[in-house]
PDB file of C-alpha atoms in Angstrom:
ATOM      1  CA  MET T 592     122.577   3.375 131.418  1.00 49.00           C
ATOM      2  CA  SER T 593     125.758   1.347 132.103  1.00 53.00           C
ATOM      3  CA  ALA T 594     128.806   3.014 133.680  1.00 60.00           C
ATOM      4  CA  GLY T 595     131.060   4.719 131.337  1.00 68.00           C
ATOM      5  CA  ILE T 596     128.802   4.703 128.399  1.00 77.00           C
ATOM      6  CA  VAL T 597     126.830   8.039 127.746  1.00 72.00           C
ATOM      7  CA  LYS T 598     124.047   7.811 125.436  1.00 92.00           C
ATOM      8  CA  ARG T 599     123.035  10.611 123.088  1.00 96.00           C
ATOM      9  CA  ILE T 600     119.475  11.221 123.569  1.00 98.00           C
ATOM     10  CA  GLY T 601     117.927  14.335 121.799  1.00 98.00           C
ATOM     11  CA  VAL T 602     114.515  15.842 122.303  1.00 98.00           C
ATOM     12  CA  TYR T 603     112.962  17.460 119.038  1.00 98.00           C
ATOM     13  CA  PRO T 604     110.326  19.723 120.467  1.00 97.00           C
ATOM     14  CA  GLY T 605     107.368  21.324 118.237  1.00 95.00           C
ATOM     15  CA  THR T 606     103.492  21.590 117.968  1.00 95.00           C
ATOM     16  CA  PHE T 607     103.680  19.971 114.628  1.00 97.00           C
ATOM     17  CA  ASP T 608     100.074  21.482 113.566  1.00 96.00           C
ATOM     18  CA  PRO T 609     100.407  19.951 110.805  1.00 97.00           C
ATOM     19  CA  ILE T 610     103.969  17.781 110.428  1.00 97.00           C
ATOM     20  CA  THR T 611     105.608  19.007 107.465  1.00 96.00           C
ATOM     21  CA  LEU T 612     108.328  17.641 105.155  1.00 96.00           C
ATOM     22  CA  GLY T 613     110.573  20.197 106.547  1.00 95.00           C
ATOM     23  CA  HIS T 614     109.838  18.488 110.250  1.00 96.00           C
ATOM     24  CA  ALA T 615     110.318  15.006 108.595  1.00 96.00           C
ATOM     25  CA  ASP T 616     113.558  16.207 107.155  1.00 95.00           C
ATOM     26  CA  ILE T 617     114.863  17.266 110.661  1.00 96.00           C
ATOM     27  CA  ILE T 618     113.566  14.281 112.248  1.00 97.00           C
ATOM     28  CA  ARG T 619     115.391  11.834 109.791  1.00 96.00           C
ATOM     29  CA  ARG T 620     118.722  13.757 110.013  1.00 96.00           C
ATOM     30  CA  GLY T 621     118.417  14.602 113.602  1.00 97.00           C
ATOM     31  CA  ALA T 622     118.008  10.810 114.260  1.00 97.00           C
ATOM     32  CA  LYS T 623     121.469   9.839 112.759  1.00 96.00           C
ATOM     33  CA  LEU T 624     123.072  12.346 115.222  1.00 96.00           C
ATOM     34  CA  VAL T 625     121.666  10.424 118.375  1.00 97.00           C
ATOM     35  CA  ASP T 626     121.130   7.004 119.855  1.00 97.00           C
ATOM     36  CA  ARG T 627     117.485   7.982 120.613  1.00 98.00           C
ATOM     37  CA  LEU T 628     115.315  10.907 119.241  1.00 98.00           C
ATOM     38  CA  VAL T 629     112.343  11.876 121.080  1.00 98.00           C
ATOM     39  CA  VAL T 630     109.870  13.958 119.167  1.00 98.00           C
ATOM     40  CA  GLY T 631     108.057  15.911 121.719  1.00 98.00           C
ATOM     41  CA  VAL T 632     104.830  17.066 120.499  1.00 98.00           C
ATOM     42  CA  THR T 633     103.544  20.227 122.751  1.00 95.00           C
ATOM     43  CA  THR T 634     100.967  22.626 123.059  1.00 88.00           C
ATOM     44  CA  ASN T 635     101.761  26.287 122.564  1.00 78.00           C
ATOM     45  CA  PRO T 636      99.678  28.750 124.155  1.00 73.00           C
ATOM     46  CA  SER T 637     100.417  31.459 121.666  1.00 77.00           C
ATOM     47  CA  LYS T 638      99.271  29.216 118.815  1.00 77.00           C
ATOM     48  CA  ASP T 639      95.606  28.233 117.835  1.00 83.00           C
ATOM     49  CA  PRO T 640      95.961  24.648 116.492  1.00 92.00           C
ATOM     50  CA  MET T 641      94.014  22.984 113.937  1.00 95.00           C
ATOM     51  CA  PHE T 642      94.570  19.580 114.928  1.00 96.00           C
ATOM     52  CA  THR T 643      93.854  18.308 119.016  1.00 94.00           C
ATOM     53  CA  ALA T 644      97.182  17.293 120.769  1.00 94.00           C
ATOM     54  CA  GLU T 645      95.787  13.648 120.444  1.00 96.00           C
ATOM     55  CA  GLU T 646      95.362  14.057 116.607  1.00 97.00           C
ATOM     56  CA  ARG T 647      98.962  15.567 116.024  1.00 97.00           C
ATOM     57  CA  LEU T 648     100.406  12.777 118.149  1.00 98.00           C
ATOM     58  CA  ALA T 649      98.744  10.189 115.849  1.00 98.00           C
ATOM     59  CA  MET T 650      99.653  12.041 112.766  1.00 98.00           C
ATOM     60  CA  VAL T 651     103.507  12.514 113.993  1.00 98.00           C
ATOM     61  CA  ARG T 652     103.424   8.652 114.733  1.00 98.00           C
ATOM     62  CA  ARG T 653     102.241   7.769 111.525  1.00 98.00           C
ATOM     63  CA  GLU T 654     104.630   9.966 109.454  1.00 97.00           C
ATOM     64  CA  ILE T 655     107.566   8.710 111.516  1.00 96.00           C
ATOM     65  CA  ALA T 656     106.667   5.276 111.073  1.00 96.00           C
ATOM     66  CA  ALA T 657     106.561   6.008 107.030  1.00 95.00           C
ATOM     67  CA  LEU T 658     110.124   7.344 107.591  1.00 93.00           C
ATOM     68  CA  GLY T 659     111.292   4.080 108.974  1.00 91.00           C
ATOM     69  CA  VAL T 660     113.532   5.468 111.457  1.00 93.00           C
ATOM     70  CA  GLY T 661     113.873   2.940 114.319  1.00 91.00           C
ATOM     71  CA  ASN T 662     115.412   5.090 116.983  1.00 97.00           C
ATOM     72  CA  VAL T 663     112.517   7.633 117.324  1.00 98.00           C
ATOM     73  CA  GLU T 664     109.661   7.750 119.554  1.00 97.00           C
ATOM     74  CA  VAL T 665     106.875  10.147 119.934  1.00 98.00           C
ATOM     75  CA  VAL T 666     105.894  11.688 123.268  1.00 98.00           C
ATOM     76  CA  GLY T 667     103.103  14.305 124.214  1.00 97.00           C
ATOM     77  CA  PHE T 668     104.108  16.927 126.747  1.00 96.00           C
ATOM     78  CA  ASP T 669     102.703  20.089 127.997  1.00 94.00           C
ATOM     79  CA  ALA T 670     105.681  21.544 130.339  1.00 93.00           C
ATOM     80  CA  LEU T 671     108.670  23.313 130.501  1.00 94.00           C
ATOM     81  CA  LEU T 672     110.909  22.138 127.359  1.00 96.00           C
ATOM     82  CA  MET T 673     113.968  21.626 129.821  1.00 97.00           C
ATOM     83  CA  LYS T 674     111.735  19.830 132.160  1.00 97.00           C
ATOM     84  CA  PHE T 675     110.579  17.562 129.481  1.00 97.00           C
ATOM     85  CA  ALA T 676     114.045  16.781 128.296  1.00 98.00           C
ATOM     86  CA  ARG T 677     115.414  16.131 131.604  1.00 97.00           C
ATOM     87  CA  ALA T 678     112.216  13.405 132.116  1.00 97.00           C
ATOM     88  CA  GLN T 679     113.542  12.011 128.798  1.00 97.00           C
ATOM     89  CA  ASP T 680     117.170  11.754 130.057  1.00 97.00           C
ATOM     90  CA  ALA T 681     118.236  13.936 127.053  1.00 98.00           C
ATOM     91  CA  ASN T 682     121.323  15.803 126.991  1.00 97.00           C
ATOM     92  CA  ILE T 683     120.520  17.208 123.499  1.00 97.00           C
ATOM     93  CA  ILE T 684     117.807  19.497 122.159  1.00 98.00           C
ATOM     94  CA  VAL T 685     117.286  19.473 118.401  1.00 97.00           C
ATOM     95  CA  ARG T 686     116.039  22.313 116.404  1.00 96.00           C
ATOM     96  CA  GLY T 687     115.361  23.025 112.925  1.00 92.00           C
ATOM     97  CA  LEU T 688     116.130  26.622 111.391  1.00 89.00           C
ATOM     98  CA  ARG T 689     114.849  27.733 107.980  1.00 83.00           C
ATOM     99  CA  ALA T 690     115.618  31.208 107.913  1.00 76.00           C
ATOM    100  CA  VAL T 691     117.697  34.203 109.821  1.00 75.00           C
ATOM    101  CA  ALA T 692     114.430  34.901 111.405  1.00 74.00           C
ATOM    102  CA  ASP T 693     114.351  31.574 113.026  1.00 80.00           C
ATOM    103  CA  PHE T 694     117.826  31.869 114.432  1.00 85.00           C
ATOM    104  CA  GLU T 695     117.252  35.056 116.154  1.00 87.00           C
ATOM    105  CA  TYR T 696     114.420  33.317 118.301  1.00 88.00           C
ATOM    106  CA  GLU T 697     116.020  29.955 118.682  1.00 90.00           C
ATOM    107  CA  TYR T 698     119.349  31.567 119.636  1.00 90.00           C
ATOM    108  CA  GLN T 699     117.127  33.315 122.325  1.00 92.00           C
ATOM    109  CA  MET T 700     115.569  30.277 123.500  1.00 93.00           C
ATOM    110  CA  ALA T 701     118.723  28.247 123.426  1.00 94.00           C
ATOM    111  CA  GLY T 702     120.320  30.831 125.911  1.00 93.00           C
ATOM    112  CA  MET T 703     117.303  30.762 128.052  1.00 94.00           C
ATOM    113  CA  ASN T 704     117.271  26.624 128.003  1.00 94.00           C
ATOM    114  CA  GLN T 705     121.150  27.024 129.169  1.00 94.00           C
ATOM    115  CA  GLN T 706     120.311  29.143 132.012  1.00 95.00           C
ATOM    116  CA  ILE T 707     117.779  26.519 133.154  1.00 95.00           C
ATOM    117  CA  ASP T 708     120.112  23.478 132.735  1.00 94.00           C
ATOM    118  CA  ALA T 709     123.406  23.718 131.369  1.00 95.00           C
ATOM    119  CA  GLU T 710     124.105  20.172 130.605  1.00 95.00           C
ATOM    120  CA  ILE T 711     121.635  19.961 128.042  1.00 97.00           C
ATOM    121  CA  GLU T 712     123.214  21.208 124.572  1.00 96.00           C
ATOM    122  CA  THR T 713     120.929  22.712 121.722  1.00 96.00           C
ATOM    123  CA  VAL T 714     122.107  21.729 118.196  1.00 96.00           C
ATOM    124  CA  PHE T 715     120.566  23.379 115.287  1.00 95.00           C
ATOM    125  CA  LEU T 716     119.838  21.759 111.994  1.00 94.00           C
ATOM    126  CA  MET T 717     119.375  23.720 108.760  1.00 89.00           C
ATOM    127  CA  ALA T 718     116.377  22.584 106.781  1.00 84.00           C
ATOM    128  CA  ASP T 719     117.069  21.116 103.281  1.00 87.00           C
ATOM    129  CA  VAL T 720     117.064  24.085 101.099  1.00 85.00           C
ATOM    130  CA  SER T 721     114.188  22.972  99.176  1.00 87.00           C
ATOM    131  CA  LEU T 722     112.430  22.475 102.292  1.00 86.00           C
ATOM    132  CA  GLN T 723     113.326  26.097 103.951  1.00 83.00           C
ATOM    133  CA  PRO T 724     110.175  28.061 103.276  1.00 83.00           C
ATOM    134  CA  ILE T 725     107.930  25.638 104.641  1.00 89.00           C
ATOM    135  CA  ALA T 726     106.219  26.413 107.925  1.00 91.00           C
ATOM    136  CA  SER T 727     102.966  24.786 109.372  1.00 93.00           C
ATOM    137  CA  LYS T 728     101.622  28.001 109.817  1.00 91.00           C
ATOM    138  CA  LEU T 729     101.649  28.923 105.904  1.00 93.00           C
ATOM    139  CA  VAL T 730     100.236  25.491 105.331  1.00 95.00           C
ATOM    140  CA  LYS T 731      97.197  26.029 107.194  1.00 95.00           C
ATOM    141  CA  GLU T 732      96.582  29.317 105.795  1.00 94.00           C
ATOM    142  CA  ILE T 733      97.166  27.989 102.274  1.00 95.00           C
ATOM    143  CA  ALA T 734      94.872  25.157 103.027  1.00 96.00           C
ATOM    144  CA  LEU T 735      92.192  27.564 104.606  1.00 95.00           C
ATOM    145  CA  TYR T 736      92.054  29.482 101.136  1.00 95.00           C
ATOM    146  CA  GLY T 737      91.681  26.580  98.914  1.00 94.00           C
ATOM    147  CA  GLY T 738      95.387  26.460  97.806  1.00 95.00           C
ATOM    148  CA  GLU T 739      97.436  23.198  97.118  1.00 96.00           C
ATOM    149  CA  ILE T 740      99.615  21.884 100.199  1.00 97.00           C
ATOM    150  CA  ALA T 741     100.891  18.728  98.486  1.00 96.00           C
ATOM    151  CA  PRO T 742     104.571  20.370  97.948  1.00 95.00           C
ATOM    152  CA  PHE T 743     104.629  21.008 101.774  1.00 96.00           C
ATOM    153  CA  VAL T 744     103.340  17.783 103.258  1.00 97.00           C
ATOM    154  CA  SER T 745     103.029  14.205 102.963  1.00 97.00           C
ATOM    155  CA  PRO T 746      99.870  12.772 101.045  1.00 98.00           C
ATOM    156  CA  ALA T 747      98.473  11.484 104.331  1.00 97.00           C
ATOM    157  CA  VAL T 748      98.985  14.914 106.077  1.00 98.00           C
ATOM    158  CA  ARG T 749      97.564  16.596 103.030  1.00 97.00           C
ATOM    159  CA  GLN T 750      94.263  14.302 103.506  1.00 97.00           C
ATOM    160  CA  ASP T 751      93.978  15.082 107.255  1.00 97.00           C
ATOM    161  CA  VAL T 752      94.199  18.731 106.574  1.00 97.00           C
ATOM    162  CA  ALA T 753      91.795  18.689 103.802  1.00 96.00           C
ATOM    163  CA  VAL T 754      89.090  16.606 106.106  1.00 96.00           C
ATOM    164  CA  ARG T 755      89.745  19.278 108.700  1.00 96.00           C
ATOM    165  CA  VAL T 756      89.385  22.306 106.176  1.00 95.00           C
ATOM    166  CA  GLU T 757      86.098  20.584 105.075  1.00 92.00           C
ATOM    167  CA  LYS T 758      85.007  20.628 108.507  1.00 91.00           C
ATOM    168  CA  ILE T 759      85.795  23.876 109.775  1.00 87.00           C
ATOM    169  CA  GLY T 760      85.311  25.704 106.311  1.00 79.00           C
ATOM    170  CA  ARG T 761      87.352  27.780 103.866  1.00 77.00           C
ATOM    171  CA  CYS T 762      88.332  31.453 104.396  1.00 77.00           C
ATOM    172  CA  GLY T 763      86.800  33.462 101.951  1.00 63.00           C
ATOM    173  CA  GLU T 764      83.513  31.399 101.656  1.00 62.00           C
ATOM    174  CA  GLY T 765      80.128  32.270 102.516  1.00 52.00           C
TER     175      GLY T 765
END
């Protein structure tokens, strides 16, 4: 960076399993707040992913390309968020909020992250009202039980999920 000019670099981390319209909304809006937004696709030991890390990276890259936002890049990571953010020269963590329950968890995480690196701020964005109920976990559950997920994901992601559900089988069948 040139002397005197501080770039706003944000990291929006998540598992994106799968990426939803809510995620896309936060990416689109978060990209307006920073010079560069790094969407960090991570693993989460407490989650059982439907898609591999490589599949999720490809899915997120495809969806961001469709958004047409030029200052966003997608990077996979499997490390402590604050270490990843520092490696990206980030000074902002972008987090999306859907409900009060999200806030409680995110507030705790922001406090822990501040203890690890006080130079990196956490910024919360409220999901668009029409997108607030959407959660990847629920999208997967609906799909696994044969429900329609079109209102929650892009047509391409809907197809990705349908192919995966066909491969692993629906719940309640058999």
